[in-house]
Amino acid sequence: MKNNLIKGLIFVGAFLCFSMVQAQTVSGTVSDATGPLPGANVLVKGTSNGTQTDFDGNYTLDNVSANATLVFSYVGFSSKEVPVNGQSTVSTTLTEDAQALDEVVVIGYGTTTKQDATGAVETVKAKDFNKGVVTSPDQLIQGRVAGVQITQSSGEPGAAANIRIRGTSSIRAGNDPLVVVDGIPLGGGGGAGSDIGLGRQSARNPLSFINPNDIASMDVLKDASATAIYGSRGANGVIIITTKKGRVGKPQVSFNTSVQFSNISNEYDLIEANEYPSIAASVGNTNPDLGARLDPFGSILRTAFTQQHDFSYGAASESGNYRFSLGYLDQEGIIKGTGQQRYSGNVNITQRAFNDVVTFDTSVIYSYIRDDGEAISDNVGAEGDLLSSALRWNPTRPFYNTDGTYNQPSDNQRNPLAILEYYEDNTETSRILANFGTTVKITDGLNYKLNIGLGRSESTRRAATSSLLNTNNTLGRGVASYEDNYNFNKLFEHTLSYKKDFSENFNLDAVIGYSYQSFEAKGNRIVGRDFSVTDQDIYLKDIGYAATIQPTEVSGYFNPSFELQSFFGRANINYKSKYLLTATLRADGSSKFGENNQYGYFPSVGAAWRLTEEGFLPEAISEFKLRGSWGVTGNQEFPAGSAQTQFGPTGDGTALQQDNVANPNLQWESVSQWGIGFDYGFLNNRIKGSVDYFNRTTNDLLFRLPAIQPAPNVNYWTNFDDIQVLNSGFEFSINAGIVETEDFTFDISYNMAFLDNEIRNVSNQFPLGIPTGEINGRSLSGQRAQLLYDNQPLYEFYLPIFEGYDAAGLPTYRDVNGDGVVNPNFDGPGGNSDRDFVGDPNPDITIGIALNARYKNFDMGANLNGAYGHQIFDNTNAALFYKGAVTSGDNATYQEVNSGAAETGGGPFLSTKDLQSGDFLRLNNLTVGYTLDSQTMSINWIQSLRFYVTGQNLFVITPYDGFDPEVNTNKEVDGVPSFGIDYTSYPRSRGFVIGLNANF
């Protein structure tokens, strides 16, 4: 009996000891890549035993078996299972779930989910942005969205970009999309600089004031179903930028820093100094060797250094969130004397009060930008700017005279180093964009919101040319220009939103609202000539040094205030999560319109059918949704006051004269668009994407015409309802998670868009078409290269067809009209000129490719973009490089000097000789990074450190032999834009970045 009792006690003790070993307390920390995750779920797999992490991401869980498995989960992140294996401390890091994060999309005055959207909407999150040194938001999504073409005008820091969503739809009313930042629609900006004798300066990027590191997401609204909520400004699509907010958890400090080194990526194949004497002599140059051995173009280039530093501090709790950030960018250009500095700040605060009945939102963006420019022009003539002077300069001609002064042979042979020394161009811009919102919860599902937005920018440009620079006497001896521009806009909006599930199968999400926004712009310009000193820096400080040989010029402008009053509504209906309907209507009253057309009405409707909810599709198909939409949007990007009579000063400033004739019937351009498409997903959406077809027609095109009266320079704006612009095309995108394991992931994204563009019935109003595409250079100035005409793409090239050189080395052209006489002059179809439509600058196909991989703590990302089926006219080659240039002592390319052209009379000339394919595929950026977390470093106060190296613009595959195929110099004629012409554009660079992202 006693033995049995002892045995029993031993058995019970062994059982208790075994249980103590098997059932234990486990603790740890749950984090993401940037820090702890408060509120993350921790569950023992197969049981109900679980808990949540605290404010610092820590948890403690009792009664955990030694061989149990813990399941960690958090909204927006992939769940993770970790075996306990007898450990008492189990910590883990969760990774973002791309599928979950991509669900919410911003559609204007609200949000929806990707699966419930009926329109063509694409969202790009911060994790998918293009990497490297990015100076403006548009660069973040280049190549990332099907149907969105972003073309940098040049490689200059801060240069403007052309953004086209589903093609070009207007002639005179603008083609850039509406950009909305934290709920505030932006106005225009970024105008070109004035000409003080060295050509018109290029426009600046109006989006550069936003620090890309402060952006959380960019939503692109492409079709009328999505953009009609913005009415008369939605014709060219809408880009909605949302800045970052604080994240749930303890306050987080982030610091990002990077440095970049850049050099020119491609150059013209110019004759080198050691070969120039023999080549020049062979083409009849009687003084082929001037003694020096130079690299003239290389003399204005440098290895550019860029540094970027960003600091942010933020957090979130149940009652709100906050985030503060500061940024500094100092970007040198690869051309000496050029660059951009930017100081930026961002504040985002959300605070809920009165038991979450009232929510206050504040968003403020501030930036100060200094642009340093050089004499790089869009339209300089034979005299030349900095680039053309360096390209032309004889590599055997010394830069300096024997006395140390600059060698300046003539105004037509400008010394590039003298231009660098004697020209200054500085622009300073400060801008603030503030948004204040208050949301009141009236009842469950019914909310009222008041939104107030303010935008203000001031820009000052100071440009000067010293009297020591050899310039044409008509320009005066020394010139300085002061320009000040001021823009202010204010926004007041009231919205009432209602969201309710009426039953398990039916829910409604609706919004109605009123919006008022006004814009004001004014500025002045002072020009002084013939200075009594030679230092142009003094000119910039005090224009009063100008002598009285020529009077100082003073001018100014005050644009009529543009006001927009709007009423809008939208309803989203969801029935059984299968059938979706969106209906939108906006009424816009604009002061730009004529008194007989004060209001415009813009309706749209979109519908979708989620077949995956019907139950008859194979299990492998996780998503299949058919979509269709139709709508009308508007375009009112024409000058305020165009519908009214306007007066301005006469040339001598002594009186007023009429500038514009009133048109009470003037209205917006309207774009009617319909489209169909489908979204798809396979294998639980590891493979997903969309396919779309769209068709859009622009009606009531806006034109500015000379008024029918004897007064000079009087304009008259009108609409032509018979001229139309058509755009149609297909868009395709796919995102595939090829490999998804704990240690290794690899995914690929691909998008492609096909576009067909056409203008109709131009000849009804303009029998000879509408010329544009200004061409500049010796004997070329005043010529036009493009023509808008019936059944042709916008900006189609209209040129003499070059057929080679005759026996005398003179160019020959095709007799297009067959009359036996070749006449290459420009007088439009049906005239006597032998020109033809020979090339389209609009790409037929655009593509984007993104590759991303992760192996443990290593990550890699690559982005490529390309365009095919379009042409570029190389005005640089046409104007500067021909055999006769070497004969007269300038430089040229090997290709041109080895052509069959005559030494004199063989150029320059305008023809298809300089029309080239613009096809290209670019490796935009390639990044490799390595991340250390706090566990790896055993340092609690550092959450993570990520080191990375990025290569930007590593290669371009293209037949184009200019600087770069992605270029668009401003060659407008009388306000009609051009596209696809390259003229002494700032070359693109190739850069390498070393960076660190730190989170504390």
Short mmCIF file of N, CA and C in Angstrom, two decimals, residues 7-83:
data_model
loop_
_atom_site.label_atom_id
_atom_site.label_comp_id
_atom_site.label_asym_id
_atom_site.label_seq_id
_atom_site.Cartn_x
_atom_site.Cartn_y
_atom_site.Cartn_z
N LYS A 7 4.55 5.39 -5.43
CA LYS A 7 4.53 5.37 -6.91
C LYS A 7 3.57 6.43 -7.46
N GLY A 8 2.42 6.57 -6.79
CA GLY A 8 1.45 7.56 -7.26
C GLY A 8 1.98 8.97 -7.14
N LEU A 9 2.64 9.24 -5.98
CA LEU A 9 3.19 10.59 -5.81
C LEU A 9 4.26 10.88 -6.85
N ILE A 10 5.09 9.85 -7.12
CA ILE A 10 6.14 10.04 -8.14
C ILE A 10 5.51 10.31 -9.50
N PHE A 11 4.43 9.61 -9.83
CA PHE A 11 3.76 9.80 -11.12
C PHE A 11 3.17 11.20 -11.23
N VAL A 12 2.49 11.64 -10.14
CA VAL A 12 1.90 12.98 -10.15
C VAL A 12 2.98 14.04 -10.27
N GLY A 13 4.08 13.87 -9.53
CA GLY A 13 5.18 14.85 -9.61
C GLY A 13 5.78 14.89 -11.00
N ALA A 14 5.94 13.72 -11.60
CA ALA A 14 6.50 13.68 -12.96
C ALA A 14 5.55 14.34 -13.95
N PHE A 15 4.25 14.11 -13.75
CA PHE A 15 3.27 14.73 -14.66
C PHE A 15 3.29 16.25 -14.54
N LEU A 16 3.38 16.73 -13.24
CA LEU A 16 3.41 18.18 -13.05
C LEU A 16 4.67 18.79 -13.65
N CYS A 17 5.80 18.10 -13.46
CA CYS A 17 7.04 18.60 -14.05
C CYS A 17 6.95 18.62 -15.56
N PHE A 18 6.38 17.56 -16.13
CA PHE A 18 6.24 17.49 -17.59
C PHE A 18 5.31 18.59 -18.10
N SER A 19 4.23 18.84 -17.32
CA SER A 19 3.29 19.89 -17.71
C SER A 19 3.96 21.25 -17.65
N MET A 20 4.80 21.44 -16.59
CA MET A 20 5.48 22.72 -16.47
C MET A 20 6.42 22.94 -17.64
N VAL A 21 7.02 21.84 -18.13
CA VAL A 21 7.90 21.97 -19.29
C VAL A 21 7.09 22.28 -20.54
N GLN A 22 5.92 21.63 -20.65
CA GLN A 22 5.13 21.78 -21.86
C GLN A 22 4.34 23.07 -21.89
N ALA A 23 3.79 23.53 -20.75
CA ALA A 23 2.99 24.75 -20.69
C ALA A 23 3.83 25.85 -20.08
N GLN A 24 4.18 26.87 -20.89
CA GLN A 24 5.09 27.91 -20.42
C GLN A 24 4.56 29.27 -20.84
N THR A 25 5.24 30.30 -20.34
CA THR A 25 4.92 31.68 -20.71
C THR A 25 5.89 32.14 -21.79
N VAL A 26 5.32 32.69 -22.87
CA VAL A 26 6.13 33.16 -23.99
C VAL A 26 5.89 34.66 -24.16
N SER A 27 6.96 35.40 -24.39
CA SER A 27 6.84 36.84 -24.63
C SER A 27 7.71 37.22 -25.81
N GLY A 28 7.55 38.46 -26.28
CA GLY A 28 8.35 38.91 -27.42
C GLY A 28 7.84 40.24 -27.95
N THR A 29 8.35 40.60 -29.10
CA THR A 29 8.00 41.86 -29.75
C THR A 29 7.61 41.59 -31.20
N VAL A 30 6.55 42.24 -31.63
CA VAL A 30 6.11 42.15 -33.02
C VAL A 30 6.40 43.50 -33.69
N SER A 31 7.09 43.47 -34.81
CA SER A 31 7.50 44.71 -35.50
C SER A 31 7.21 44.58 -36.99
N ASP A 32 7.32 45.72 -37.68
CA ASP A 32 7.42 45.72 -39.14
C ASP A 32 8.78 46.28 -39.48
N ALA A 33 9.00 46.65 -40.74
CA ALA A 33 10.32 47.11 -41.17
C ALA A 33 10.72 48.42 -40.53
N THR A 34 9.74 49.17 -40.00
CA THR A 34 10.06 50.49 -39.46
C THR A 34 9.93 50.58 -37.94
N GLY A 35 9.43 49.53 -37.27
CA GLY A 35 9.31 49.60 -35.83
C GLY A 35 8.21 48.72 -35.28
N PRO A 36 7.93 48.83 -33.97
CA PRO A 36 6.93 47.98 -33.31
C PRO A 36 5.54 48.17 -33.88
N LEU A 37 4.73 47.11 -33.74
CA LEU A 37 3.35 47.15 -34.20
C LEU A 37 2.41 46.99 -33.00
N PRO A 38 1.88 48.05 -32.46
CA PRO A 38 0.89 47.95 -31.38
C PRO A 38 -0.40 47.35 -31.94
N GLY A 39 -1.06 46.54 -31.13
CA GLY A 39 -2.34 45.99 -31.53
C GLY A 39 -2.26 44.80 -32.46
N ALA A 40 -1.06 44.23 -32.66
CA ALA A 40 -0.94 43.03 -33.49
C ALA A 40 -1.49 41.83 -32.73
N ASN A 41 -2.10 40.90 -33.45
CA ASN A 41 -2.69 39.72 -32.83
C ASN A 41 -1.67 38.59 -32.74
N VAL A 42 -1.66 37.91 -31.56
CA VAL A 42 -0.80 36.75 -31.34
C VAL A 42 -1.69 35.62 -30.86
N LEU A 43 -1.70 34.49 -31.56
CA LEU A 43 -2.61 33.39 -31.27
C LEU A 43 -1.87 32.06 -31.32
N VAL A 44 -2.15 31.20 -30.34
CA VAL A 44 -1.62 29.84 -30.39
C VAL A 44 -2.44 29.07 -31.41
N LYS A 45 -1.78 28.58 -32.43
CA LYS A 45 -2.47 27.94 -33.55
C LYS A 45 -3.33 26.77 -33.07
N GLY A 46 -4.57 26.73 -33.54
CA GLY A 46 -5.48 25.66 -33.20
C GLY A 46 -6.19 25.83 -31.88
N THR A 47 -5.98 26.96 -31.18
CA THR A 47 -6.63 27.21 -29.91
C THR A 47 -7.25 28.60 -29.93
N SER A 48 -7.90 28.95 -28.84
CA SER A 48 -8.44 30.31 -28.67
C SER A 48 -7.56 31.13 -27.76
N ASN A 49 -6.41 30.59 -27.40
CA ASN A 49 -5.47 31.27 -26.51
C ASN A 49 -4.71 32.34 -27.30
N GLY A 50 -4.97 33.62 -27.02
CA GLY A 50 -4.33 34.67 -27.78
C GLY A 50 -4.29 35.98 -27.03
N THR A 51 -3.59 36.96 -27.61
CA THR A 51 -3.48 38.28 -27.00
C THR A 51 -3.12 39.28 -28.09
N GLN A 52 -2.95 40.54 -27.67
CA GLN A 52 -2.52 41.60 -28.59
C GLN A 52 -1.30 42.29 -28.03
N THR A 53 -0.48 42.85 -28.93
CA THR A 53 0.71 43.58 -28.49
C THR A 53 0.31 44.92 -27.88
N ASP A 54 1.17 45.40 -26.98
CA ASP A 54 0.90 46.68 -26.34
C ASP A 54 1.43 47.83 -27.19
N PHE A 55 1.48 49.03 -26.56
CA PHE A 55 1.87 50.25 -27.29
C PHE A 55 3.27 50.13 -27.89
N ASP A 56 4.13 49.35 -27.22
CA ASP A 56 5.51 49.19 -27.69
C ASP A 56 5.71 47.94 -28.53
N GLY A 57 4.62 47.29 -28.91
CA GLY A 57 4.72 46.10 -29.73
C GLY A 57 5.05 44.83 -28.96
N ASN A 58 4.99 44.88 -27.62
CA ASN A 58 5.34 43.72 -26.79
C ASN A 58 4.10 42.93 -26.43
N TYR A 59 4.30 41.62 -26.17
CA TYR A 59 3.19 40.75 -25.74
C TYR A 59 3.71 39.73 -24.74
N THR A 60 2.78 39.18 -23.98
CA THR A 60 3.06 38.06 -23.08
C THR A 60 1.88 37.11 -23.16
N LEU A 61 2.19 35.83 -23.33
CA LEU A 61 1.14 34.82 -23.54
C LEU A 61 1.44 33.62 -22.64
N ASP A 62 0.48 33.28 -21.77
CA ASP A 62 0.64 32.15 -20.83
C ASP A 62 0.12 30.86 -21.43
N ASN A 63 0.50 29.77 -20.78
CA ASN A 63 -0.01 28.42 -21.12
C ASN A 63 0.25 28.07 -22.59
N VAL A 64 1.50 28.24 -22.98
CA VAL A 64 1.89 27.92 -24.35
C VAL A 64 2.71 26.64 -24.34
N SER A 65 2.29 25.69 -25.10
CA SER A 65 3.02 24.42 -25.19
C SER A 65 4.37 24.63 -25.86
N ALA A 66 5.36 23.85 -25.43
CA ALA A 66 6.71 24.00 -25.98
C ALA A 66 6.77 23.70 -27.47
N ASN A 67 5.86 22.86 -27.94
CA ASN A 67 5.87 22.52 -29.36
C ASN A 67 4.73 23.21 -30.12
N ALA A 68 4.19 24.27 -29.53
CA ALA A 68 3.10 25.01 -30.17
C ALA A 68 3.64 25.89 -31.30
N THR A 69 2.71 26.40 -32.10
CA THR A 69 3.03 27.36 -33.16
C THR A 69 2.23 28.62 -32.92
N LEU A 70 2.93 29.76 -32.95
CA LEU A 70 2.26 31.04 -32.77
C LEU A 70 1.93 31.66 -34.13
N VAL A 71 0.73 32.22 -34.23
CA VAL A 71 0.29 32.88 -35.45
C VAL A 71 0.22 34.39 -35.18
N PHE A 72 1.01 35.17 -35.92
CA PHE A 72 1.05 36.62 -35.77
C PHE A 72 0.32 37.26 -36.95
N SER A 73 -0.54 38.23 -36.68
CA SER A 73 -1.29 38.88 -37.76
C SER A 73 -1.54 40.34 -37.41
N TYR A 74 -1.71 41.15 -38.46
CA TYR A 74 -1.98 42.58 -38.30
C TYR A 74 -2.58 43.08 -39.61
N VAL A 75 -3.55 43.97 -39.51
CA VAL A 75 -4.23 44.47 -40.70
C VAL A 75 -3.23 45.12 -41.66
N GLY A 76 -3.28 44.70 -42.92
CA GLY A 76 -2.37 45.26 -43.93
C GLY A 76 -1.06 44.51 -44.04
N PHE A 77 -0.89 43.45 -43.21
CA PHE A 77 0.35 42.68 -43.24
C PHE A 77 0.05 41.20 -43.43
N SER A 78 1.00 40.48 -44.00
CA SER A 78 0.84 39.05 -44.18
C SER A 78 0.98 38.34 -42.84
N SER A 79 0.08 37.39 -42.57
CA SER A 79 0.18 36.60 -41.34
C SER A 79 1.44 35.75 -41.37
N LYS A 80 1.93 35.42 -40.16
CA LYS A 80 3.18 34.67 -40.06
C LYS A 80 3.07 33.64 -38.95
N GLU A 81 3.48 32.41 -39.21
CA GLU A 81 3.47 31.34 -38.23
C GLU A 81 4.90 31.04 -37.80
N VAL A 82 5.13 31.00 -36.47
CA VAL A 82 6.48 30.78 -35.93
C VAL A 82 6.40 29.68 -34.87
N PRO A 83 7.14 28.55 -35.03
CA PRO A 83 7.18 27.49 -34.02
C PRO A 83 7.85 27.99 -32.73
#
